[in-house]
Amino acid sequence: VTDVRGDLTAAYQGVDDLGAFGPAELAAYRSALLERTAVQAAFVAERLPPAARVAEVGTGNGRLLIAMAQRGVIAAACGTDLSESRIAFARDWASAAGTPGLTFEVADVLADPLPTGCDAVICITNAFAYFDAIEPGTAARAAVAMREALAPGGLLVLEVYPHAELRRLVEAQGSGTLRVWEELPADDPWRFYLSDYVLEPDTGVLHHRKVFVHRTAGTVDDSRREHLRLYEPKELRSEIAEAGFADVELFDGWSGDDDTLTVLTARRA
Ligand SMILES: C[S@@+](CC[C@H](N)C(=O)[O-])C[C@H]1O[C@@H](n2cnc3c(N)ncnc32)[C@H](O)[C@@H]1O
């Protein structure tokens, strides 16, 4: 039996555990996160009104809101996530960075209310693709919740991964399981990474079972599962238009030159 919801909750519990970092490692990790977030923060920042109010769904460790706060473009922002360890990480980081106006809460966008009157609501790094994997129609509900969090004219920003190459491979495989072995780099404690992929043709949901084989101990970790809807860009566009958004625009990545990422912007009418 596939427990999509349980697998999703389990996938991020304990991630970014503050207790696992020494002070120097923590500083280096935060700085690497900010470096790779710069292009996303710049994209959103240039579309915001002054002193914006922002909500982020599936904020993870808070890297996007921290990067935007450091640019001085937000007056208030709330990041929510299912993962307690990631929210603890984000809170600690916001307080260390001295960025006022940021709050982080453990919350489920599918059950808990979002703030209202926001200038922007953001959901990036493919987090939106998890929702329809729980049950078709769930993403539509999340999109409506995000629209209702916005002030009139407010901005929605989504980022999803179409995984076009993977889709092609899984479709070529037919109805069975696509199995891919990868050998990991020599500095990784795990040596082999086995992926089993099954695509549901009717829903576009991809089930991914991950198996890792340890480099020295030979132990096997097969506890991790991921379930994602693979969105073609045009499917994402119609999903968002049907949720009552206007001015839907699609971009190939944050800089317009990467078709492995679909970035969508839209406005609350
Ligand atoms: C791929 S991570 C992206 C994190 C962050 N946006 C980033 O770019 O670093 C997806 C995040 O979405 C969160 N998430 C998944 N379903 C959620 C839900 N229903 N409500 C809130 N957060 C959720 C997960 O806990 C996870 O931290």
PDB file of C-alpha atoms and ligand atoms in Angstrom:
ATOM      1  CA  VAL A   1       0.000   0.000   0.000  1.00  0.00           C
ATOM      2  CA  THR A   2       1.394   3.390  -0.972  1.00  0.00           C
ATOM      3  CA  ASP A   3       1.174   5.945   1.852  1.00  0.00           C
ATOM      4  CA  VAL A   4       1.870   9.109  -0.130  1.00  0.00           C
ATOM      5  CA  ARG A   5       1.011  11.490   2.693  1.00  0.00           C
ATOM      6  CA  GLY A   6       3.059   9.551   5.264  1.00  0.00           C
ATOM      7  CA  ASP A   7       6.046   9.324   2.908  1.00  0.00           C
ATOM      8  CA  LEU A   8       5.874  13.100   2.340  1.00  0.00           C
ATOM      9  CA  THR A   9       5.794  13.909   6.048  1.00  0.00           C
ATOM     10  CA  ALA A  10       8.615  11.460   6.769  1.00  0.00           C
ATOM     11  CA  ALA A  11      10.794  12.729   3.917  1.00  0.00           C
ATOM     12  CA  TYR A  12      11.633  16.051   5.579  1.00  0.00           C
ATOM     13  CA  GLN A  13      11.443  15.285   9.310  1.00  0.00           C
ATOM     14  CA  GLY A  14      14.917  15.707  10.790  1.00  0.00           C
ATOM     15  CA  VAL A  15      16.243  17.487   7.680  1.00  0.00           C
ATOM     16  CA  ASP A  16      18.394  20.562   8.467  1.00  0.00           C
ATOM     17  CA  ASP A  17      18.685  19.387  12.074  1.00  0.00           C
ATOM     18  CA  LEU A  18      20.449  22.225  13.888  1.00  0.00           C
ATOM     19  CA  GLY A  19      22.082  19.815  16.312  1.00  0.00           C
ATOM     20  CA  ALA A  20      24.066  18.250  13.464  1.00  0.00           C
ATOM     21  CA  PHE A  21      26.053  21.418  12.716  1.00  0.00           C
ATOM     22  CA  GLY A  22      29.121  22.871  14.390  1.00  0.00           C
ATOM     23  CA  PRO A  23      29.378  26.696  14.241  1.00  0.00           C
ATOM     24  CA  ALA A  24      31.745  26.774  11.245  1.00  0.00           C
ATOM     25  CA  GLU A  25      29.704  24.186   9.324  1.00  0.00           C
ATOM     26  CA  LEU A  26      26.516  26.116  10.026  1.00  0.00           C
ATOM     27  CA  ALA A  27      28.011  29.368   8.728  1.00  0.00           C
ATOM     28  CA  ALA A  28      29.318  27.654   5.595  1.00  0.00           C
ATOM     29  CA  TYR A  29      25.985  25.905   4.959  1.00  0.00           C
ATOM     30  CA  ARG A  30      23.978  29.116   5.355  1.00  0.00           C
ATOM     31  CA  SER A  31      26.310  30.969   3.057  1.00  0.00           C
ATOM     32  CA  ALA A  32      26.110  28.225   0.371  1.00  0.00           C
ATOM     33  CA  LEU A  33      22.303  28.292   0.636  1.00  0.00           C
ATOM     34  CA  LEU A  34      22.232  32.059   0.138  1.00  0.00           C
ATOM     35  CA  GLU A  35      24.548  31.809  -2.834  1.00  0.00           C
ATOM     36  CA  ARG A  36      22.313  29.345  -4.650  1.00  0.00           C
ATOM     37  CA  THR A  37      19.172  31.288  -3.691  1.00  0.00           C
ATOM     38  CA  ALA A  38      20.360  34.624  -5.119  1.00  0.00           C
ATOM     39  CA  VAL A  39      18.813  34.133  -8.555  1.00  0.00           C
ATOM     40  CA  GLN A  40      15.425  33.153  -7.070  1.00  0.00           C
ATOM     41  CA  ALA A  41      15.428  36.055  -4.599  1.00  0.00           C
ATOM     42  CA  ALA A  42      16.297  38.523  -7.379  1.00  0.00           C
ATOM     43  CA  PHE A  43      13.490  37.206  -9.609  1.00  0.00           C
ATOM     44  CA  VAL A  44      10.844  37.604  -6.904  1.00  0.00           C
ATOM     45  CA  ALA A  45      12.231  40.860  -5.488  1.00  0.00           C
ATOM     46  CA  GLU A  46      11.960  42.733  -8.774  1.00  0.00           C
ATOM     47  CA  ARG A  47       8.246  41.880  -8.999  1.00  0.00           C
ATOM     48  CA  LEU A  48       7.297  43.045  -5.475  1.00  0.00           C
ATOM     49  CA  PRO A  49       5.891  46.400  -4.347  1.00  0.00           C
ATOM     50  CA  PRO A  50       7.946  48.283  -1.714  1.00  0.00           C
ATOM     51  CA  ALA A  51       7.772  46.894   1.828  1.00  0.00           C
ATOM     52  CA  ALA A  52       5.979  43.757   0.666  1.00  0.00           C
ATOM     53  CA  ARG A  53       4.049  41.241   2.753  1.00  0.00           C
ATOM     54  CA  VAL A  54       4.965  37.723   1.666  1.00  0.00           C
ATOM     55  CA  ALA A  55       3.951  34.133   2.487  1.00  0.00           C
ATOM     56  CA  GLU A  56       5.957  31.085   1.469  1.00  0.00           C
ATOM     57  CA  VAL A  57       4.444  27.609   1.400  1.00  0.00           C
ATOM     58  CA  GLY A  58       6.897  24.726   1.945  1.00  0.00           C
ATOM     59  CA  THR A  59       9.585  27.184   3.000  1.00  0.00           C
ATOM     60  CA  GLY A  60      12.023  24.430   4.057  1.00  0.00           C
ATOM     61  CA  ASN A  61      14.980  25.989   5.886  1.00  0.00           C
ATOM     62  CA  GLY A  62      13.747  29.508   5.047  1.00  0.00           C
ATOM     63  CA  ARG A  63      16.542  30.304   2.580  1.00  0.00           C
ATOM     64  CA  LEU A  64      14.372  32.294   0.122  1.00  0.00           C
ATOM     65  CA  LEU A  65      12.734  34.525   2.739  1.00  0.00           C
ATOM     66  CA  ILE A  66      16.067  35.151   4.478  1.00  0.00           C
ATOM     67  CA  ALA A  67      17.679  36.077   1.140  1.00  0.00           C
ATOM     68  CA  MET A  68      14.804  38.433   0.326  1.00  0.00           C
ATOM     69  CA  ALA A  69      14.848  40.001   3.799  1.00  0.00           C
ATOM     70  CA  GLN A  70      18.575  40.637   3.411  1.00  0.00           C
ATOM     71  CA  ARG A  71      17.793  42.517   0.186  1.00  0.00           C
ATOM     72  CA  GLY A  72      15.467  44.740   2.238  1.00  0.00           C
ATOM     73  CA  VAL A  73      12.432  44.097   0.030  1.00  0.00           C
ATOM     74  CA  ILE A  74      10.023  42.686   2.587  1.00  0.00           C
ATOM     75  CA  ALA A  75       8.270  44.311   5.544  1.00  0.00           C
ATOM     76  CA  ALA A  76       6.762  41.074   6.820  1.00  0.00           C
ATOM     77  CA  ALA A  77       6.945  37.454   5.726  1.00  0.00           C
ATOM     78  CA  CYS A  78       5.688  34.140   7.009  1.00  0.00           C
ATOM     79  CA  GLY A  79       7.193  30.811   5.918  1.00  0.00           C
ATOM     80  CA  THR A  80       5.349  27.581   6.658  1.00  0.00           C
ATOM     81  CA  ASP A  81       6.430  23.967   6.379  1.00  0.00           C
ATOM     82  CA  LEU A  82       5.435  20.513   7.644  1.00  0.00           C
ATOM     83  CA  SER A  83       8.944  19.802   8.914  1.00  0.00           C
ATOM     84  CA  GLU A  84       9.619  20.853  12.521  1.00  0.00           C
ATOM     85  CA  SER A  85      13.391  20.545  12.144  1.00  0.00           C
ATOM     86  CA  ARG A  86      13.429  22.792   9.079  1.00  0.00           C
ATOM     87  CA  ILE A  87      11.241  25.434  10.755  1.00  0.00           C
ATOM     88  CA  ALA A  88      13.542  25.372  13.807  1.00  0.00           C
ATOM     89  CA  PHE A  89      16.502  25.895  11.456  1.00  0.00           C
ATOM     90  CA  ALA A  90      14.757  28.822   9.725  1.00  0.00           C
ATOM     91  CA  ARG A  91      13.847  30.518  13.017  1.00  0.00           C
ATOM     92  CA  ASP A  92      17.380  30.210  14.351  1.00  0.00           C
ATOM     93  CA  TRP A  93      18.795  31.586  11.085  1.00  0.00           C
ATOM     94  CA  ALA A  94      16.372  34.550  10.990  1.00  0.00           C
ATOM     95  CA  SER A  95      17.266  35.487  14.530  1.00  0.00           C
ATOM     96  CA  ALA A  96      21.026  35.149  13.898  1.00  0.00           C
ATOM     97  CA  ALA A  97      20.735  37.177  10.682  1.00  0.00           C
ATOM     98  CA  GLY A  98      18.847  39.957  12.488  1.00  0.00           C
ATOM     99  CA  THR A  99      16.140  40.093   9.845  1.00  0.00           C
ATOM    100  CA  PRO A 100      13.035  41.586  11.508  1.00  0.00           C
ATOM    101  CA  GLY A 101       9.534  40.792  10.232  1.00  0.00           C
ATOM    102  CA  LEU A 102      10.201  37.124   9.435  1.00  0.00           C
ATOM    103  CA  THR A 103       8.162  34.388  11.093  1.00  0.00           C
ATOM    104  CA  PHE A 104       8.288  30.653  10.489  1.00  0.00           C
ATOM    105  CA  GLU A 105       5.534  28.222  11.475  1.00  0.00           C
ATOM    106  CA  VAL A 106       4.999  24.482  11.304  1.00  0.00           C
ATOM    107  CA  ALA A 107       1.818  24.249   9.237  1.00  0.00           C
ATOM    108  CA  ASP A 108       0.175  22.211   6.481  1.00  0.00           C
ATOM    109  CA  VAL A 109      -0.996  24.317   3.551  1.00  0.00           C
ATOM    110  CA  LEU A 110      -3.696  21.706   2.899  1.00  0.00           C
ATOM    111  CA  ALA A 111      -5.200  22.066   6.375  1.00  0.00           C
ATOM    112  CA  ASP A 112      -4.064  25.265   8.080  1.00  0.00           C
ATOM    113  CA  PRO A 113      -4.965  28.840   7.101  1.00  0.00           C
ATOM    114  CA  LEU A 114      -2.390  31.053   5.388  1.00  0.00           C
ATOM    115  CA  PRO A 115      -1.987  34.735   6.277  1.00  0.00           C
ATOM    116  CA  THR A 116      -4.245  37.069   4.272  1.00  0.00           C
ATOM    117  CA  GLY A 117      -3.659  40.322   2.362  1.00  0.00           C
ATOM    118  CA  CYS A 118      -0.248  39.230   1.043  1.00  0.00           C
ATOM    119  CA  ASP A 119       1.552  40.944  -1.847  1.00  0.00           C
ATOM    120  CA  ALA A 120       3.102  37.620  -2.848  1.00  0.00           C
ATOM    121  CA  VAL A 121       2.671  33.924  -2.149  1.00  0.00           C
ATOM    122  CA  ILE A 122       5.550  31.677  -3.172  1.00  0.00           C
ATOM    123  CA  CYS A 123       5.978  27.910  -3.495  1.00  0.00           C
ATOM    124  CA  ILE A 124       9.252  26.786  -5.100  1.00  0.00           C
ATOM    125  CA  THR A 125      11.586  23.827  -5.633  1.00  0.00           C
ATOM    126  CA  ASN A 126       8.778  21.588  -6.896  1.00  0.00           C
ATOM    127  CA  ALA A 127       6.876  21.593  -3.585  1.00  0.00           C
ATOM    128  CA  PHE A 128       3.652  22.240  -5.556  1.00  0.00           C
ATOM    129  CA  ALA A 129       4.118  18.883  -7.346  1.00  0.00           C
ATOM    130  CA  TYR A 130       3.607  16.965  -4.092  1.00  0.00           C
ATOM    131  CA  PHE A 131      -0.029  17.973  -3.703  1.00  0.00           C
ATOM    132  CA  ASP A 132      -1.735  16.114  -6.565  1.00  0.00           C
ATOM    133  CA  ALA A 133       0.294  13.014  -5.746  1.00  0.00           C
ATOM    134  CA  ILE A 134      -1.712  12.830  -2.497  1.00  0.00           C
ATOM    135  CA  GLU A 135      -4.969  12.841  -4.460  1.00  0.00           C
ATOM    136  CA  PRO A 136      -5.886  14.449  -7.788  1.00  0.00           C
ATOM    137  CA  GLY A 137      -7.541  17.822  -7.096  1.00  0.00           C
ATOM    138  CA  THR A 138      -5.361  18.570  -4.051  1.00  0.00           C
ATOM    139  CA  ALA A 139      -3.152  20.987  -6.012  1.00  0.00           C
ATOM    140  CA  ALA A 140      -6.255  22.866  -7.152  1.00  0.00           C
ATOM    141  CA  ARG A 141      -7.283  23.252  -3.493  1.00  0.00           C
ATOM    142  CA  ALA A 142      -3.795  24.476  -2.553  1.00  0.00           C
ATOM    143  CA  ALA A 143      -3.849  26.958  -5.454  1.00  0.00           C
ATOM    144  CA  VAL A 144      -7.177  28.370  -4.256  1.00  0.00           C
ATOM    145  CA  ALA A 145      -5.801  28.681  -0.695  1.00  0.00           C
ATOM    146  CA  MET A 146      -2.784  30.560  -2.062  1.00  0.00           C
ATOM    147  CA  ARG A 147      -5.025  32.861  -4.135  1.00  0.00           C
ATOM    148  CA  GLU A 148      -7.107  33.653  -1.054  1.00  0.00           C
ATOM    149  CA  ALA A 149      -3.946  34.596   0.852  1.00  0.00           C
ATOM    150  CA  LEU A 150      -3.228  37.336  -1.691  1.00  0.00           C
ATOM    151  CA  ALA A 151      -4.452  40.916  -1.773  1.00  0.00           C
ATOM    152  CA  PRO A 152      -6.115  41.857  -5.104  1.00  0.00           C
ATOM    153  CA  GLY A 153      -3.340  42.094  -7.705  1.00  0.00           C
ATOM    154  CA  GLY A 154      -1.004  40.060  -5.477  1.00  0.00           C
ATOM    155  CA  LEU A 155       1.622  37.831  -7.051  1.00  0.00           C
ATOM    156  CA  LEU A 156       1.846  34.022  -7.103  1.00  0.00           C
ATOM    157  CA  VAL A 157       5.273  32.490  -7.841  1.00  0.00           C
ATOM    158  CA  LEU A 158       5.603  28.738  -8.409  1.00  0.00           C
ATOM    159  CA  GLU A 159       8.557  26.648  -9.500  1.00  0.00           C
ATOM    160  CA  VAL A 160       8.083  23.048 -10.677  1.00  0.00           C
ATOM    161  CA  TYR A 161      10.348  20.494 -12.336  1.00  0.00           C
ATOM    162  CA  PRO A 162       8.833  18.964 -15.485  1.00  0.00           C
ATOM    163  CA  HIS A 163      11.490  16.163 -15.499  1.00  0.00           C
ATOM    164  CA  ALA A 164      10.997  15.841 -19.269  1.00  0.00           C
ATOM    165  CA  GLU A 165      13.904  13.431 -19.777  1.00  0.00           C
ATOM    166  CA  LEU A 166      12.763  11.164 -16.949  1.00  0.00           C
ATOM    167  CA  ARG A 167       9.194  11.224 -18.282  1.00  0.00           C
ATOM    168  CA  ARG A 168      10.503  10.164 -21.711  1.00  0.00           C
ATOM    169  CA  LEU A 169      12.442   7.261 -20.175  1.00  0.00           C
ATOM    170  CA  VAL A 170       9.556   6.076 -17.999  1.00  0.00           C
ATOM    171  CA  GLU A 171       7.126   6.294 -20.919  1.00  0.00           C
ATOM    172  CA  ALA A 172       9.563   4.354 -23.132  1.00  0.00           C
ATOM    173  CA  GLN A 173       9.597   1.650 -20.452  1.00  0.00           C
ATOM    174  CA  GLY A 174       5.849   1.121 -20.916  1.00  0.00           C
ATOM    175  CA  SER A 175       3.645   0.132 -17.982  1.00  0.00           C
ATOM    176  CA  GLY A 176       6.373  -1.428 -15.807  1.00  0.00           C
ATOM    177  CA  THR A 177       8.974  -0.061 -13.426  1.00  0.00           C
ATOM    178  CA  LEU A 178      11.927   1.929 -14.699  1.00  0.00           C
ATOM    179  CA  ARG A 179      15.006   0.977 -12.671  1.00  0.00           C
ATOM    180  CA  VAL A 180      18.086   3.228 -12.680  1.00  0.00           C
ATOM    181  CA  TRP A 181      21.382   2.521 -10.876  1.00  0.00           C
ATOM    182  CA  GLU A 182      23.802   5.327 -10.138  1.00  0.00           C
ATOM    183  CA  GLU A 183      27.261   5.120  -8.584  1.00  0.00           C
ATOM    184  CA  LEU A 184      27.725   8.050  -6.192  1.00  0.00           C
ATOM    185  CA  PRO A 185      30.917  10.161  -5.901  1.00  0.00           C
ATOM    186  CA  ALA A 186      33.782   8.665  -3.873  1.00  0.00           C
ATOM    187  CA  ASP A 187      33.314  11.099  -0.959  1.00  0.00           C
ATOM    188  CA  ASP A 188      29.683  10.002  -0.426  1.00  0.00           C
ATOM    189  CA  PRO A 189      29.225   7.462   2.397  1.00  0.00           C
ATOM    190  CA  TRP A 190      26.626   5.721   0.185  1.00  0.00           C
ATOM    191  CA  ARG A 191      28.045   4.031  -2.918  1.00  0.00           C
ATOM    192  CA  PHE A 192      25.015   2.992  -4.996  1.00  0.00           C
ATOM    193  CA  TYR A 193      21.684   4.745  -5.488  1.00  0.00           C
ATOM    194  CA  LEU A 194      18.944   2.650  -7.037  1.00  0.00           C
ATOM    195  CA  SER A 195      15.739   4.329  -8.217  1.00  0.00           C
ATOM    196  CA  ASP A 196      12.510   2.548  -9.127  1.00  0.00           C
ATOM    197  CA  TYR A 197      10.122   4.793 -11.024  1.00  0.00           C
ATOM    198  CA  VAL A 198       6.484   4.081 -11.842  1.00  0.00           C
ATOM    199  CA  LEU A 199       4.408   6.671 -13.733  1.00  0.00           C
ATOM    200  CA  GLU A 200       0.609   6.670 -13.474  1.00  0.00           C
ATOM    201  CA  PRO A 201      -0.383   7.635 -17.020  1.00  0.00           C
ATOM    202  CA  ASP A 202      -3.845   8.961 -16.081  1.00  0.00           C
ATOM    203  CA  THR A 203      -2.698  11.354 -13.367  1.00  0.00           C
ATOM    204  CA  GLY A 204       0.915  12.106 -14.361  1.00  0.00           C
ATOM    205  CA  VAL A 205       1.977  11.082 -10.839  1.00  0.00           C
ATOM    206  CA  LEU A 206       5.471   9.584 -10.608  1.00  0.00           C
ATOM    207  CA  HIS A 207       6.245   7.204  -7.732  1.00  0.00           C
ATOM    208  CA  HIS A 208       9.951   7.045  -6.898  1.00  0.00           C
ATOM    209  CA  ARG A 209      11.397   4.424  -4.548  1.00  0.00           C
ATOM    210  CA  LYS A 210      14.998   5.130  -3.501  1.00  0.00           C
ATOM    211  CA  VAL A 211      17.468   2.492  -2.321  1.00  0.00           C
ATOM    212  CA  PHE A 212      20.965   3.336  -1.077  1.00  0.00           C
ATOM    213  CA  VAL A 213      23.810   0.847  -0.525  1.00  0.00           C
ATOM    214  CA  HIS A 214      26.464   1.908   1.972  1.00  0.00           C
ATOM    215  CA  ARG A 215      30.031   2.207   0.690  1.00  0.00           C
ATOM    216  CA  THR A 216      31.810   0.366   3.525  1.00  0.00           C
ATOM    217  CA  ALA A 217      29.148  -1.341   5.664  1.00  0.00           C
ATOM    218  CA  GLY A 218      27.185  -2.663   2.668  1.00  0.00           C
ATOM    219  CA  THR A 219      23.934  -1.861   4.497  1.00  0.00           C
ATOM    220  CA  VAL A 220      20.852  -1.018   2.491  1.00  0.00           C
ATOM    221  CA  ASP A 221      18.509   1.934   3.181  1.00  0.00           C
ATOM    222  CA  ASP A 222      15.276   1.554   1.235  1.00  0.00           C
ATOM    223  CA  SER A 223      13.109   3.729   3.469  1.00  0.00           C
ATOM    224  CA  ARG A 224      12.771   6.712   1.174  1.00  0.00           C
ATOM    225  CA  ARG A 225       9.910   7.288  -1.253  1.00  0.00           C
ATOM    226  CA  GLU A 226       8.872  10.351  -3.218  1.00  0.00           C
ATOM    227  CA  HIS A 227       5.612  10.916  -5.104  1.00  0.00           C
ATOM    228  CA  LEU A 228       5.355  13.810  -7.520  1.00  0.00           C
ATOM    229  CA  ARG A 229       3.056  15.018 -10.245  1.00  0.00           C
ATOM    230  CA  LEU A 230       5.058  15.728 -13.394  1.00  0.00           C
ATOM    231  CA  TYR A 231       3.621  18.955 -14.794  1.00  0.00           C
ATOM    232  CA  GLU A 232       3.951  19.837 -18.445  1.00  0.00           C
ATOM    233  CA  PRO A 233       4.203  23.664 -18.481  1.00  0.00           C
ATOM    234  CA  LYS A 234       0.814  23.968 -20.202  1.00  0.00           C
ATOM    235  CA  GLU A 235      -0.846  21.771 -17.543  1.00  0.00           C
ATOM    236  CA  LEU A 236       0.499  24.005 -14.803  1.00  0.00           C
ATOM    237  CA  ARG A 237      -0.759  27.081 -16.647  1.00  0.00           C
ATOM    238  CA  SER A 238      -4.312  25.730 -16.899  1.00  0.00           C
ATOM    239  CA  GLU A 239      -4.312  24.469 -13.284  1.00  0.00           C
ATOM    240  CA  ILE A 240      -3.480  27.988 -12.091  1.00  0.00           C
ATOM    241  CA  ALA A 241      -5.886  29.758 -14.458  1.00  0.00           C
ATOM    242  CA  GLU A 242      -8.686  27.427 -13.297  1.00  0.00           C
ATOM    243  CA  ALA A 243      -7.917  28.363  -9.683  1.00  0.00           C
ATOM    244  CA  GLY A 244      -8.922  31.943 -10.564  1.00  0.00           C
ATOM    245  CA  PHE A 245      -5.573  33.593 -11.293  1.00  0.00           C
ATOM    246  CA  ALA A 246      -5.005  36.131 -14.093  1.00  0.00           C
ATOM    247  CA  ASP A 247      -1.896  37.172 -16.077  1.00  0.00           C
ATOM    248  CA  VAL A 248      -0.371  33.689 -15.941  1.00  0.00           C
ATOM    249  CA  GLU A 249       3.188  33.720 -17.322  1.00  0.00           C
ATOM    250  CA  LEU A 250       5.654  30.842 -17.704  1.00  0.00           C
ATOM    251  CA  PHE A 251       9.462  31.078 -17.703  1.00  0.00           C
ATOM    252  CA  ASP A 252      12.171  28.539 -18.503  1.00  0.00           C
ATOM    253  CA  GLY A 253      13.929  28.796 -15.155  1.00  0.00           C
ATOM    254  CA  TRP A 254      14.710  31.873 -13.072  1.00  0.00           C
ATOM    255  CA  SER A 255      16.917  33.419 -15.751  1.00  0.00           C
ATOM    256  CA  GLY A 256      14.831  32.265 -18.732  1.00  0.00           C
ATOM    257  CA  ASP A 257      17.468  29.841 -20.023  1.00  0.00           C
ATOM    258  CA  ASP A 258      16.792  26.543 -18.255  1.00  0.00           C
ATOM    259  CA  ASP A 259      13.946  24.373 -19.488  1.00  0.00           C
ATOM    260  CA  THR A 260      14.461  21.853 -16.663  1.00  0.00           C
ATOM    261  CA  LEU A 261      12.650  24.320 -14.360  1.00  0.00           C
ATOM    262  CA  THR A 262       9.235  25.839 -14.994  1.00  0.00           C
ATOM    263  CA  VAL A 263       8.689  29.121 -13.147  1.00  0.00           C
ATOM    264  CA  LEU A 264       5.159  30.494 -13.173  1.00  0.00           C
ATOM    265  CA  THR A 265       3.904  33.907 -12.120  1.00  0.00           C
ATOM    266  CA  ALA A 266       0.253  34.928 -11.892  1.00  0.00           C
ATOM    267  CA  ARG A 267      -1.875  37.606 -10.222  1.00  0.00           C
ATOM    268  CA  ARG A 268      -4.966  37.484  -8.068  1.00  0.00           C
ATOM    269  CA  ALA A 269      -7.571  39.151 -10.257  1.00  0.00           C
TER     270      ALA A 269
HETATM  271  C1  LIG B   1      11.623  20.316  -2.013  1.00  0.00           C
HETATM  272  S1  LIG B   1      11.408  21.061  -0.435  1.00  0.00           S
HETATM  273  C2  LIG B   1      11.604  22.775  -0.850  1.00  0.00           C
HETATM  274  C3  LIG B   1      11.932  23.647   0.330  1.00  0.00           C
HETATM  275  C4  LIG B   1      12.151  25.130   0.018  1.00  0.00           C
HETATM  276  N1  LIG B   1      11.037  25.706  -0.711  1.00  0.00           N
HETATM  277  C5  LIG B   1      13.430  25.340  -0.772  1.00  0.00           C
HETATM  278  O1  LIG B   1      13.335  25.667  -1.940  1.00  0.00           O
HETATM  279  O2  LIG B   1      14.511  25.163  -0.213  1.00  0.00           O
HETATM  280  C6  LIG B   1       9.667  20.915  -0.209  1.00  0.00           C
HETATM  281  C7  LIG B   1       9.183  21.353   1.163  1.00  0.00           C
HETATM  282  O3  LIG B   1       7.747  21.374   1.153  1.00  0.00           O
HETATM  283  C8  LIG B   1       7.293  20.974   2.430  1.00  0.00           C
HETATM  284  N2  LIG B   1       5.893  20.557   2.306  1.00  0.00           N
HETATM  285  C9  LIG B   1       5.413  19.499   1.610  1.00  0.00           C
HETATM  286  N3  LIG B   1       4.072  19.424   1.737  1.00  0.00           N
HETATM  287  C10 LIG B   1       3.689  20.471   2.509  1.00  0.00           C
HETATM  288  C11 LIG B   1       2.439  20.918   3.013  1.00  0.00           C
HETATM  289  N4  LIG B   1       1.305  20.250   2.746  1.00  0.00           N
HETATM  290  N5  LIG B   1       2.406  22.039   3.779  1.00  0.00           N
HETATM  291  C12 LIG B   1       3.561  22.693   4.081  1.00  0.00           C
HETATM  292  N6  LIG B   1       4.780  22.296   3.657  1.00  0.00           N
HETATM  293  C13 LIG B   1       4.847  21.201   2.883  1.00  0.00           C
HETATM  294  C14 LIG B   1       8.263  19.863   2.821  1.00  0.00           C
HETATM  295  O4  LIG B   1       8.269  19.615   4.217  1.00  0.00           O
HETATM  296  C15 LIG B   1       9.601  20.412   2.289  1.00  0.00           C
HETATM  297  O5  LIG B   1      10.335  21.122   3.263  1.00  0.00           O
END
